CSV table of C-alpha atoms and ligand atoms in Angstrom, one decimal:
chain,number,residue,atom,x,y,z
A,323,MET,CA,-16.8,2.7,-30.3
A,324,ASP,CA,-14.8,5.6,-29.4
A,325,GLU,CA,-11.0,4.8,-30.3
A,326,GLY,CA,-9.8,8.4,-29.1
A,327,TYR,CA,-7.4,7.4,-26.6
A,328,ARG,CA,-4.3,5.5,-26.8
A,329,ILE,CA,-4.3,4.0,-23.2
A,330,ALA,CA,-7.1,3.3,-20.4
A,331,VAL,CA,-6.5,2.9,-17.1
A,332,VAL,CA,-9.2,0.6,-15.2
A,333,GLY,CA,-9.7,1.6,-11.6
A,334,VAL,CA,-8.5,5.0,-10.3
A,335,GLY,CA,-7.4,4.1,-6.9
A,336,GLY,CA,-4.1,4.7,-5.4
A,337,ILE,CA,-2.3,2.9,-8.1
A,338,GLY,CA,-4.6,3.8,-11.0
A,339,ALA,CA,-4.6,7.6,-10.5
A,340,ALA,CA,-0.6,7.4,-10.5
A,341,ALA,CA,-1.0,5.6,-13.5
A,342,CYS,CA,-3.0,8.5,-15.0
A,343,TYR,CA,-0.5,11.2,-14.0
A,344,TRP,CA,2.5,9.3,-15.1
A,345,ALA,CA,0.7,8.2,-18.7
A,346,ALA,CA,-0.4,11.7,-18.7
A,347,ARG,CA,3.1,12.8,-18.6
A,348,ARG,CA,3.8,10.8,-21.9
A,349,VAL,CA,0.8,11.1,-24.0
A,350,GLY,CA,-1.5,13.9,-22.3
A,351,GLY,CA,-5.0,13.6,-23.7
A,352,GLY,CA,-4.3,9.9,-25.2
A,353,VAL,CA,-5.0,8.9,-21.3
A,354,LEU,CA,-8.5,7.8,-20.2
A,355,GLY,CA,-9.2,6.7,-16.3
A,356,LEU,CA,-12.5,4.9,-15.6
A,357,GLU,CA,-13.5,4.6,-12.3
A,358,GLN,CA,-16.8,2.6,-11.1
A,359,PHE,CA,-17.3,4.5,-7.8
A,360,PRO,CA,-17.3,8.3,-7.1
A,361,LEU,CA,-13.2,9.3,-6.9
A,362,PHE,CA,-11.6,9.0,-3.8
A,363,HIS,CA,-14.5,6.6,-2.5
A,364,LEU,CA,-13.9,4.4,0.7
A,365,ARG,CA,-14.4,1.0,-0.7
A,366,GLY,CA,-11.1,-0.1,-1.8
A,367,ALA,CA,-7.5,0.0,-0.3
A,368,SER,CA,-6.2,3.3,-0.8
A,369,GLN,CA,-8.1,6.3,0.7
A,370,ASP,CA,-6.8,7.5,4.2
A,371,SER,CA,-4.8,10.2,5.7
A,372,SER,CA,-1.5,8.2,6.0
A,373,ARG,CA,0.2,5.5,4.7
A,374,ILE,CA,3.9,4.2,5.6
A,375,LEU,CA,6.8,4.9,3.3
A,376,ARG,CA,10.2,3.5,4.4
A,377,ARG,CA,13.6,2.6,3.0
A,378,ALA,CA,13.8,0.0,6.0
A,379,GLN,CA,13.1,-3.2,3.6
A,380,HIS,CA,13.8,-6.6,4.7
A,381,GLU,CA,13.3,-8.4,1.2
A,382,GLU,CA,15.4,-7.6,-1.8
A,383,PRO,CA,12.8,-6.5,-4.5
A,384,TYR,CA,11.4,-3.9,-2.3
A,385,ALA,CA,14.5,-2.8,-1.0
A,386,THR,CA,15.7,-2.3,-4.7
A,387,LEU,CA,12.8,-0.2,-5.4
A,388,ALA,CA,12.6,1.9,-2.6
A,389,HIS,CA,15.0,4.8,-3.4
A,390,ALA,CA,12.7,5.3,-6.5
A,391,ALA,CA,9.6,5.3,-4.7
A,392,TYR,CA,11.1,8.6,-2.7
A,393,ASP,CA,12.0,10.1,-5.6
A,394,THR,CA,8.6,9.7,-7.6
A,395,TRP,CA,7.1,11.1,-4.6
A,396,ASP,CA,9.3,14.2,-4.5
A,397,GLU,CA,8.3,14.7,-8.3
A,398,VAL,CA,4.8,14.7,-7.5
A,399,SER,CA,5.1,16.8,-4.7
A,400,ALA,CA,6.9,19.4,-6.6
A,401,GLU,CA,4.3,19.4,-9.5
A,402,ALA,CA,1.5,19.3,-7.0
A,403,GLY,CA,3.3,22.5,-5.1
A,404,GLU,CA,2.1,20.7,-1.9
A,405,PRO,CA,4.0,18.2,0.8
A,406,LEU,CA,2.3,14.9,0.0
A,407,VAL,CA,4.9,12.9,2.3
A,408,VAL,CA,5.5,13.8,6.0
A,409,ARG,CA,9.1,12.9,7.3
A,410,THR,CA,8.6,11.1,11.0
A,411,GLY,CA,11.4,8.6,11.3
A,412,GLY,CA,10.8,5.3,12.2
A,413,VAL,CA,11.6,2.0,14.1
A,414,VAL,CA,10.9,-1.7,13.2
A,415,ILE,CA,10.6,-3.4,17.1
A,416,GLU,CA,11.3,-6.9,17.2
A,417,ALA,CA,9.3,-8.2,20.8
A,418,THR,CA,10.0,-10.8,22.9
A,419,ALA,CA,7.2,-13.1,21.4
A,420,GLN,CA,9.2,-12.7,18.1
A,421,ARG,CA,12.4,-13.8,19.1
A,422,ALA,CA,10.5,-16.6,20.9
A,423,GLY,CA,9.3,-17.5,17.6
A,424,LEU,CA,5.8,-17.1,18.4
A,425,ALA,CA,5.4,-14.5,15.8
A,426,THR,CA,3.2,-14.6,12.4
A,427,GLY,CA,5.1,-13.9,9.2
A,428,GLY,CA,8.7,-13.1,11.0
A,429,ARG,CA,10.6,-10.5,10.1
A,430,ASP,CA,14.1,-10.1,12.2
A,431,ILE,CA,16.0,-6.9,13.2
A,432,ASP,CA,19.2,-8.6,11.8
A,433,GLY,CA,17.5,-9.3,8.3
A,434,TYR,CA,16.3,-5.4,8.2
A,435,ALA,CA,19.9,-4.0,9.1
A,436,ALA,CA,21.6,-6.5,6.6
A,437,MET,CA,19.3,-5.5,3.7
A,438,MET,CA,20.0,-1.8,4.6
A,439,ARG,CA,23.4,-2.2,4.8
A,440,SER,CA,23.6,-4.0,1.3
A,441,HIS,CA,21.6,-1.0,-0.2
A,442,GLY,CA,23.6,1.8,1.7
A,443,VAL,CA,20.7,2.8,3.8
A,444,GLU,CA,21.9,4.8,7.1
A,445,HIS,CA,20.2,3.0,10.1
A,446,GLU,CA,20.9,2.2,13.9
A,447,VAL,CA,20.3,-1.1,15.5
A,448,TRP,CA,19.2,-0.2,19.5
A,449,ASP,CA,18.7,-2.6,22.2
A,450,ALA,CA,15.9,-1.8,24.4
A,451,ALA,CA,17.4,0.3,26.5
A,452,GLU,CA,18.3,2.6,23.7
A,453,LEU,CA,14.8,2.5,22.4
A,454,GLN,CA,13.5,3.6,25.6
A,455,ARG,CA,16.2,6.7,25.6
A,456,HIS,CA,14.9,7.6,22.3
A,457,PHE,CA,11.1,7.3,22.6
A,458,PRO,CA,10.5,7.1,26.5
A,459,ARG,CA,6.7,6.5,25.4
A,460,PHE,CA,7.2,3.1,25.0
A,461,ARG,CA,6.9,0.6,27.4
A,462,LEU,CA,9.3,-2.4,27.0
A,463,ASP,CA,10.1,-5.8,28.7
A,464,GLY,CA,13.9,-5.0,28.3
A,465,ASP,CA,14.6,-7.4,25.6
A,466,GLU,CA,13.4,-6.1,22.6
A,467,ARG,CA,15.6,-4.8,19.7
A,468,ALA,CA,14.9,-2.1,17.2
A,469,VAL,CA,16.3,-0.7,14.0
A,470,HIS,CA,15.8,2.9,13.5
A,471,GLN,CA,15.7,4.9,10.0
A,472,ARG,CA,15.5,8.4,9.7
A,473,ASP,CA,13.8,8.7,6.3
A,474,THR,CA,10.7,6.4,7.3
A,475,SER,CA,7.8,8.9,6.5
A,476,LEU,CA,4.2,9.2,6.0
A,477,VAL,CA,2.1,9.6,3.0
A,478,ASP,CA,-0.8,11.5,3.0
A,479,ALA,CA,-2.7,9.3,0.7
A,480,GLY,CA,-5.9,11.1,0.3
A,481,ARG,CA,-3.9,14.0,-0.6
A,482,ALA,CA,-1.8,12.2,-3.0
A,483,ASN,CA,-4.4,10.4,-4.8
A,484,ALA,CA,-6.2,14.2,-5.3
A,485,ALA,CA,-3.0,15.2,-6.5
A,486,HIS,CA,-2.3,12.6,-9.2
A,487,VAL,CA,-5.9,13.1,-10.6
A,488,ARG,CA,-5.6,16.9,-10.6
A,489,LEU,CA,-2.1,16.7,-12.4
A,490,ALA,CA,-3.5,13.9,-14.8
A,491,ARG,CA,-6.5,16.1,-15.8
A,492,GLY,CA,-4.3,19.4,-16.0
A,493,ARG,CA,-2.2,17.2,-18.7
A,494,GLY,CA,-4.9,16.4,-20.5
A,495,ALA,CA,-6.1,13.0,-19.5
A,496,VAL,CA,-9.7,12.3,-19.2
A,497,ILE,CA,-10.8,10.5,-15.8
A,498,ARG,CA,-14.5,9.0,-15.4
A,499,ASP,CA,-15.8,8.1,-12.5
A,500,GLU,CA,-18.8,6.0,-11.7
A,501,CYS,CA,-18.3,4.3,-14.7
A,502,PRO,CA,-17.9,0.5,-14.2
A,503,VAL,CA,-15.9,-1.1,-16.9
A,504,ARG,CA,-17.7,-4.5,-17.5
A,505,ALA,CA,-15.4,-6.3,-19.5
A,506,LEU,CA,-11.9,-6.3,-21.5
A,507,ARG,CA,-12.1,-7.8,-24.8
A,508,PRO,CA,-8.6,-8.0,-26.7
A,509,GLY,CA,-8.8,-8.0,-30.4
A,510,PRO,CA,-6.6,-7.5,-33.4
A,511,ALA,CA,-7.4,-3.5,-33.9
A,512,GLY,CA,-6.7,-3.0,-29.7
A,513,VAL,CA,-8.4,-3.9,-26.8
A,514,GLU,CA,-11.8,-3.0,-25.9
A,515,VAL,CA,-13.0,-1.5,-22.7
A,516,VAL,CA,-16.7,-2.2,-22.4
A,517,THR,CA,-18.4,0.2,-20.1
A,518,ASP,CA,-22.6,0.9,-19.9
A,519,ASP,CA,-22.7,3.5,-22.1
A,520,GLU,CA,-19.7,3.4,-24.1
A,521,THR,CA,-17.1,0.9,-25.4
A,522,TYR,CA,-13.9,2.2,-26.0
A,523,ARG,CA,-10.9,0.8,-28.0
A,524,VAL,CA,-7.6,1.4,-26.9
A,525,ASP,CA,-3.5,0.2,-27.8
A,526,ALA,CA,-3.1,-1.0,-24.1
A,527,VAL,CA,-4.9,-0.9,-21.0
A,528,VAL,CA,-3.5,-0.6,-17.2
A,529,LEU,CA,-5.6,-2.8,-14.8
A,530,ALA,CA,-5.2,-1.2,-11.6
A,531,SER,CA,-8.5,-2.5,-10.1
A,532,GLY,CA,-7.6,-4.0,-6.6
A,533,ALA,CA,-9.7,-6.5,-5.3
A,534,TRP,CA,-11.9,-6.5,-8.3
A,535,THR,CA,-9.1,-7.7,-10.6
A,536,ASN,CA,-10.2,-11.2,-11.1
A,537,GLU,CA,-13.8,-9.8,-12.3
A,538,LEU,CA,-12.1,-8.2,-15.2
A,539,LEU,CA,-9.0,-10.5,-16.0
A,540,PRO,CA,-9.8,-11.6,-19.8
A,541,GLY,CA,-8.1,-15.2,-19.2
A,542,PRO,CA,-7.2,-17.1,-16.2
A,543,THR,CA,-8.0,-15.8,-12.7
A,544,TRP,CA,-5.5,-15.4,-9.9
A,545,PRO,CA,-5.7,-16.9,-6.5
A,546,LEU,CA,-6.1,-13.7,-5.1
A,547,THR,CA,-7.1,-13.6,-1.3
A,548,VAL,CA,-8.9,-10.4,-0.1
A,549,THR,CA,-9.2,-9.7,3.8
A,550,GLN,CA,-11.1,-7.1,5.6
A,551,GLU,CA,-8.4,-4.8,7.5
A,552,GLN,CA,-9.3,-1.9,9.6
A,553,VAL,CA,-7.1,0.8,11.4
A,554,THR,CA,-7.8,3.1,14.3
A,555,TYR,CA,-7.4,6.7,15.1
A,556,TYR,CA,-7.0,8.2,18.7
A,557,ALA,CA,-7.3,11.2,20.6
A,558,PRO,CA,-4.3,11.2,22.8
A,559,ALA,CA,-4.6,13.1,26.2
A,560,GLU,CA,-1.0,14.5,25.2
A,561,PRO,CA,-0.7,14.8,21.5
A,562,ALA,CA,2.7,16.5,22.1
A,563,ASP,CA,4.2,13.3,23.3
A,564,PHE,CA,3.3,11.9,20.2
A,565,ALA,CA,3.9,14.2,17.7
A,566,VAL,CA,5.8,14.4,14.6
A,567,GLY,CA,9.5,15.0,16.0
A,568,SER,CA,8.9,13.4,19.0
A,569,PHE,CA,7.3,10.0,18.1
A,570,PRO,CA,8.2,7.7,15.2
A,571,ILE,CA,6.5,5.6,13.0
A,572,PHE,CA,6.2,2.1,14.6
A,573,MET,CA,6.4,-1.5,13.1
A,574,TRP,CA,5.9,-3.8,16.0
A,575,HIS,CA,6.7,-7.5,15.4
A,576,GLY,CA,5.4,-9.6,18.1
A,577,ARG,CA,2.7,-12.2,18.8
A,578,GLU,CA,0.7,-10.0,16.4
A,579,ASN,CA,2.2,-7.3,13.8
A,580,PHE,CA,1.1,-3.6,14.8
A,581,TYR,CA,2.1,-0.3,13.0
A,582,GLY,CA,1.6,2.9,14.2
A,583,PHE,CA,1.5,6.6,13.2
A,584,PRO,CA,2.4,9.9,15.3
A,585,VAL,CA,-0.1,12.5,15.1
A,586,HIS,CA,-1.5,13.6,12.0
A,587,GLN,CA,-4.5,15.5,11.2
A,588,GLY,CA,-4.9,15.9,14.8
A,589,HIS,CA,-5.1,11.7,15.9
A,590,THR,CA,-2.6,8.8,16.4
A,591,LYS,CA,-3.5,5.7,14.4
A,592,LEU,CA,-2.8,2.1,14.9
A,593,GLY,CA,-3.5,-1.1,12.8
A,594,GLN,CA,-2.6,-4.9,12.7
A,595,HIS,CA,-0.9,-6.0,9.5
A,596,LEU,CA,-2.9,-9.0,8.3
A,597,GLY,CA,-5.3,-9.2,11.5
A,598,GLY,CA,-8.3,-9.3,9.1
A,599,HIS,CA,-11.3,-12.0,7.9
A,600,GLU,CA,-11.3,-13.1,4.4
A,601,THR,CA,-14.1,-11.7,2.2
A,602,THR,CA,-14.6,-10.4,-1.3
A,603,ALA,CA,-14.6,-6.8,-2.7
A,604,ARG,CA,-18.4,-7.1,-2.7
A,605,ASP,CA,-18.8,-9.2,0.4
A,606,ARG,CA,-17.2,-6.8,2.7
A,607,THR,CA,-18.6,-4.6,5.2
A,608,PHE,CA,-17.8,-1.5,6.9
A,609,VAL,CA,-18.4,-2.8,10.6
A,610,PRO,CA,-15.1,-2.8,12.4
A,611,ASP,CA,-14.4,-5.7,14.2
A,612,GLU,CA,-14.5,-5.2,17.9
A,613,VAL,CA,-12.1,-8.1,19.2
A,614,ARG,CA,-9.3,-6.3,17.3
A,615,ILE,CA,-10.0,-2.8,18.8
A,616,LYS,CA,-9.8,-4.3,22.4
A,617,ARG,CA,-6.6,-6.2,21.2
A,618,GLN,CA,-5.2,-3.2,19.9
A,619,ARG,CA,-6.1,-1.3,23.0
A,620,GLU,CA,-4.4,-3.9,25.1
A,621,PHE,CA,-1.2,-3.8,23.0
A,622,LEU,CA,-1.2,0.0,23.3
A,623,ASP,CA,-1.9,-0.1,27.2
A,624,ASP,CA,1.0,-2.5,27.5
A,625,HIS,CA,3.3,-1.0,25.3
A,626,VAL,CA,2.2,2.4,24.5
A,627,PRO,CA,0.5,3.9,27.2
A,628,GLY,CA,-1.3,7.3,26.5
A,629,PHE,CA,-1.0,6.8,22.4
A,630,ALA,CA,-4.6,5.6,22.6
A,631,GLY,CA,-6.8,8.0,24.3
A,632,PRO,CA,-10.7,8.1,22.9
A,633,GLU,CA,-11.2,6.3,19.9
A,634,VAL,CA,-12.1,8.6,17.0
A,635,LEU,CA,-12.9,6.4,14.5
A,636,THR,CA,-12.2,3.2,13.0
A,637,LYS,CA,-11.9,2.5,9.4
A,638,THR,CA,-12.0,-0.7,7.4
A,639,CYS,CA,-10.1,-1.4,4.4
A,640,LEU,CA,-9.3,-4.1,1.8
A,641,TYR,CA,-5.8,-6.2,1.2
A,642,THR,CA,-5.6,-8.1,-2.0
A,643,LEU,CA,-3.1,-10.7,-1.3
A,644,PRO,CA,-1.5,-13.1,-3.9
A,645,PRO,CA,-0.1,-16.8,-2.1
A,646,ASP,CA,3.4,-15.3,-1.5
A,647,GLN,CA,2.2,-11.9,-0.5
A,648,HIS,CA,4.3,-10.2,-3.3
A,649,PHE,CA,3.1,-7.5,-5.5
A,650,VAL,CA,1.5,-8.3,-9.3
A,651,LEU,CA,3.1,-6.0,-11.7
A,652,GLY,CA,3.2,-6.2,-15.3
A,653,PRO,CA,1.8,-7.7,-18.5
A,654,LEU,CA,-0.8,-10.8,-18.6
A,655,ALA,CA,0.9,-14.0,-19.8
A,656,ASP,CA,-1.4,-14.2,-22.6
A,657,GLU,CA,-2.4,-10.8,-23.3
A,658,PRO,CA,0.9,-8.0,-23.2
A,659,ARG,CA,-1.3,-5.1,-23.8
A,660,ILE,CA,-2.7,-5.4,-20.6
A,661,VAL,CA,-0.8,-4.7,-17.8
A,662,ALA,CA,-1.9,-5.1,-14.3
A,663,ALA,CA,-1.0,-4.5,-10.6
A,664,VAL,CA,-2.1,-5.9,-7.4
A,665,GLY,CA,-0.7,-4.1,-4.1
A,666,ALA,CA,-0.8,-7.4,-1.9
A,667,GLY,CA,-1.7,-5.1,1.1
A,668,HIS,CA,1.7,-3.4,1.2
A,669,ALA,CA,1.9,-1.1,-2.0
A,670,TYR,CA,0.8,2.3,-1.3
A,671,LYS,CA,4.5,3.4,-0.4
A,672,PHE,CA,5.4,2.5,-4.0
A,673,ALA,CA,1.8,3.8,-5.5
A,674,SER,CA,3.4,6.7,-7.4
A,675,LEU,CA,6.2,4.4,-8.9
A,676,LEU,CA,4.2,1.5,-9.5
A,677,GLY,CA,2.2,4.1,-11.7
A,678,LYS,CA,5.1,4.9,-13.5
A,679,VAL,CA,6.3,1.5,-14.4
A,680,LEU,CA,2.8,0.6,-15.4
A,681,SER,CA,2.7,3.4,-17.8
A,682,GLU,CA,6.1,2.7,-19.2
A,683,GLN,CA,4.9,-1.0,-19.5
A,684,ALA,CA,1.9,-0.1,-21.5
A,685,LEU,CA,3.4,2.6,-23.8
A,686,ASP,CA,6.7,0.9,-24.4
A,687,GLY,CA,6.1,-2.7,-23.6
A,688,ARG,CA,9.0,-2.5,-21.2
A,689,THR,CA,10.4,-0.8,-18.0
A,690,GLU,CA,14.0,0.1,-16.9
A,691,HIS,CA,12.9,-0.8,-13.1
A,692,PRO,CA,13.7,-4.0,-12.0
A,693,VAL,CA,9.9,-5.7,-11.5
A,694,GLU,CA,10.8,-9.0,-12.5
A,695,ALA,CA,9.8,-10.4,-9.0
A,696,PHE,CA,6.2,-9.4,-9.6
A,697,ARG,CA,5.9,-10.8,-13.0
A,698,THR,CA,2.6,-12.3,-13.7
A,699,THR,CA,3.9,-16.0,-14.7
A,700,ARG,CA,5.1,-16.6,-11.3
A,701,PRO,CA,4.7,-19.9,-9.8
A,702,ALA,CA,2.4,-18.1,-7.0
A,703,LEU,CA,-0.1,-17.2,-9.8
A,704,VAL,CA,-0.1,-19.7,-12.1
A,705,ASP,CA,0.3,-23.1,-9.7
A,706,PRO,CA,-2.7,-24.0,-8.2
A,707,ALA,CA,-1.0,-25.8,-5.7
A,708,PHE,CA,1.3,-22.8,-4.7
A,709,PRO,CA,0.9,-22.6,-0.3
A,710,ARG,CA,-0.4,-19.5,0.9
A,711,ALA,CA,2.6,-17.5,2.8
A,712,PHE,CA,0.3,-16.5,5.4
A,713,HIS,CA,-2.8,-17.2,7.8
A,714,VAL,CA,-6.0,-15.3,7.6
B,835,FAD,C1,-5.7,-1.0,6.6
B,835,FAD,C2,-4.7,-0.6,5.5
B,835,FAD,C3,-3.3,-0.1,5.5
B,835,FAD,C4,-2.5,-0.2,4.6
B,835,FAD,N1,-1.2,0.5,5.0
B,835,FAD,C5,-0.2,0.5,4.3
B,835,FAD,C6,1.0,1.4,4.6
B,835,FAD,O1,1.2,1.9,5.7
B,835,FAD,N2,2.1,1.5,3.6
B,835,FAD,C7,1.8,1.1,2.1
B,835,FAD,O2,2.7,0.6,1.6
B,835,FAD,N3,0.5,0.2,1.9
B,835,FAD,C8,-0.6,0.1,2.9
B,835,FAD,N4,-1.6,-0.5,2.6
B,835,FAD,C9,-1.7,-0.9,1.2
B,835,FAD,C10,-2.3,-0.3,0.2
B,835,FAD,O3,-2.6,0.8,0.7
B,835,FAD,C11,-2.6,-0.8,-1.0
B,835,FAD,O4,-1.6,-2.0,-1.8
B,835,FAD,C12,-2.7,-0.1,-2.2
B,835,FAD,O5,-3.7,1.1,-1.9
B,835,FAD,C13,-3.7,-0.8,-3.3
B,835,FAD,O6,-4.3,0.5,-4.4
B,835,FAD,P1,-4.6,-0.2,-5.5
B,835,FAD,O7,-5.0,1.0,-6.4
B,835,FAD,O8,-4.6,-1.4,-6.0
B,835,FAD,O9,-6.2,-0.6,-5.0
B,835,FAD,P2,-7.6,0.4,-4.5
B,835,FAD,O10,-7.2,1.5,-4.3
B,835,FAD,O11,-8.5,-0.3,-4.1
B,835,FAD,O12,-8.1,0.6,-6.3
B,835,FAD,C14,-8.8,-0.3,-7.0
B,835,FAD,C15,-9.8,0.7,-7.8
B,835,FAD,O13,-10.2,0.1,-8.9
B,835,FAD,C16,-11.7,0.2,-8.7
B,835,FAD,N5,-12.3,-0.6,-10.0
B,835,FAD,C17,-12.2,-2.0,-9.7
B,835,FAD,N6,-13.1,-2.7,-10.5
B,835,FAD,C18,-13.6,-1.5,-11.3
B,835,FAD,C19,-14.3,-1.9,-12.8
B,835,FAD,N7,-14.7,-2.8,-13.2
B,835,FAD,N8,-14.3,-0.8,-13.2
B,835,FAD,C20,-14.2,0.8,-12.9
B,835,FAD,N9,-13.1,0.9,-11.7
B,835,FAD,C21,-13.2,-0.3,-11.0
B,835,FAD,C22,-12.1,0.3,-7.5
B,835,FAD,O14,-13.5,1.0,-7.3
B,835,FAD,C23,-10.9,0.9,-7.1
B,835,FAD,O15,-11.2,2.3,-6.7
B,835,FAD,C24,-2.6,-0.8,3.7
B,835,FAD,C25,-3.8,-1.3,3.2
B,835,FAD,C26,-5.1,-1.1,4.3
B,835,FAD,C27,-6.1,-1.9,3.8
């Protein structure tokens, strides 16, 4: 039994790597990170060249945390000595179908604008003509509406994960990969973390194991849905037209919800939010869905001609969704020494902040950040009859 660590972080993906870093800032070598696969593997949710970071939020709990999310990325970038965030500007576009009520999981421009107003976030609401004037590469039907927010950015997730791990280790944390955790056993003297070659007893555990979470919960499991999502990278013929500064990050709310990135690391990128099929962390494949690739290309041909070009790569990835699509963040109902996080398919922008919050909850039993909405005792997680707020 190794009792040399105060806190164990189980799962060193995007959120776990951040938790290792923020915990190491507090207790240095008292942090142990355990990852089942090689670090920075492609089987989870966090390894990619870009993730959207935005102040443009339409729901209160996220709008409240957005500023702190930017601040934590700034702090980590400063310590890492490299820019992890690229500011691109961003537009949320409400398309015709959205207003016709044909949309999935509707989010309207007025909702975004009202939320930003109430949080003091500068923004502009545009009609189709204004959007076209600013970004002529969009092809619009004419009655779209958009809200523009200039701080929308991409976080280079691959760089950020590596930076969190490097800085955590630099502060004394021990991070072991290819070391699956088999079980968590809370006991009177601490929580036992069982691996194949060692059992660790620690004061607290951060459970940041994404799509595998239910395999490790010592008590009741949660009604989590895992979906296999995908993004496609393209080599546009005229990359300058889609370069950062010339073209924004965009979220298109129409019949389907697409999101796209300007050229980063040589490619544009497009994904569809919640377009994937249900799976499990163990049954997922790495086979792209050709139907979705075709659907994306049709969308781009219709509304952003030239953004695509030849397809470079389609990469699959996992969402882990509670029924209400909100994060899970906080201590387990019946075991406060274990604090857990599930990203609900939209957490990378908050990854460093969530890592900080988890380290505070694990080390102090509390946090200043307003995360009550994500508690593990909420109805969506404990009421078996709670309806799923999304379609798969
Ligand atoms: C296609 C796609 C696009 C996205 N785009 C955005 C975006 O633009 N903006 C945004 O904010 N969010 C976005 N997200 C969501 C975001 O990426 C995730 O919410 C976030 O990365 C989740 O991080 P995580 O650390 O919880 O999960 P993961 O990175 O999957 O980490 C969990 C880790 O736990 C490890 N683990 C599991 N079980 C064990 C065990 N028994 N022992 C040891 N280790 C274990 C796993 O191997 C894994 O490394 C996107 C997600 C996808 C799939």
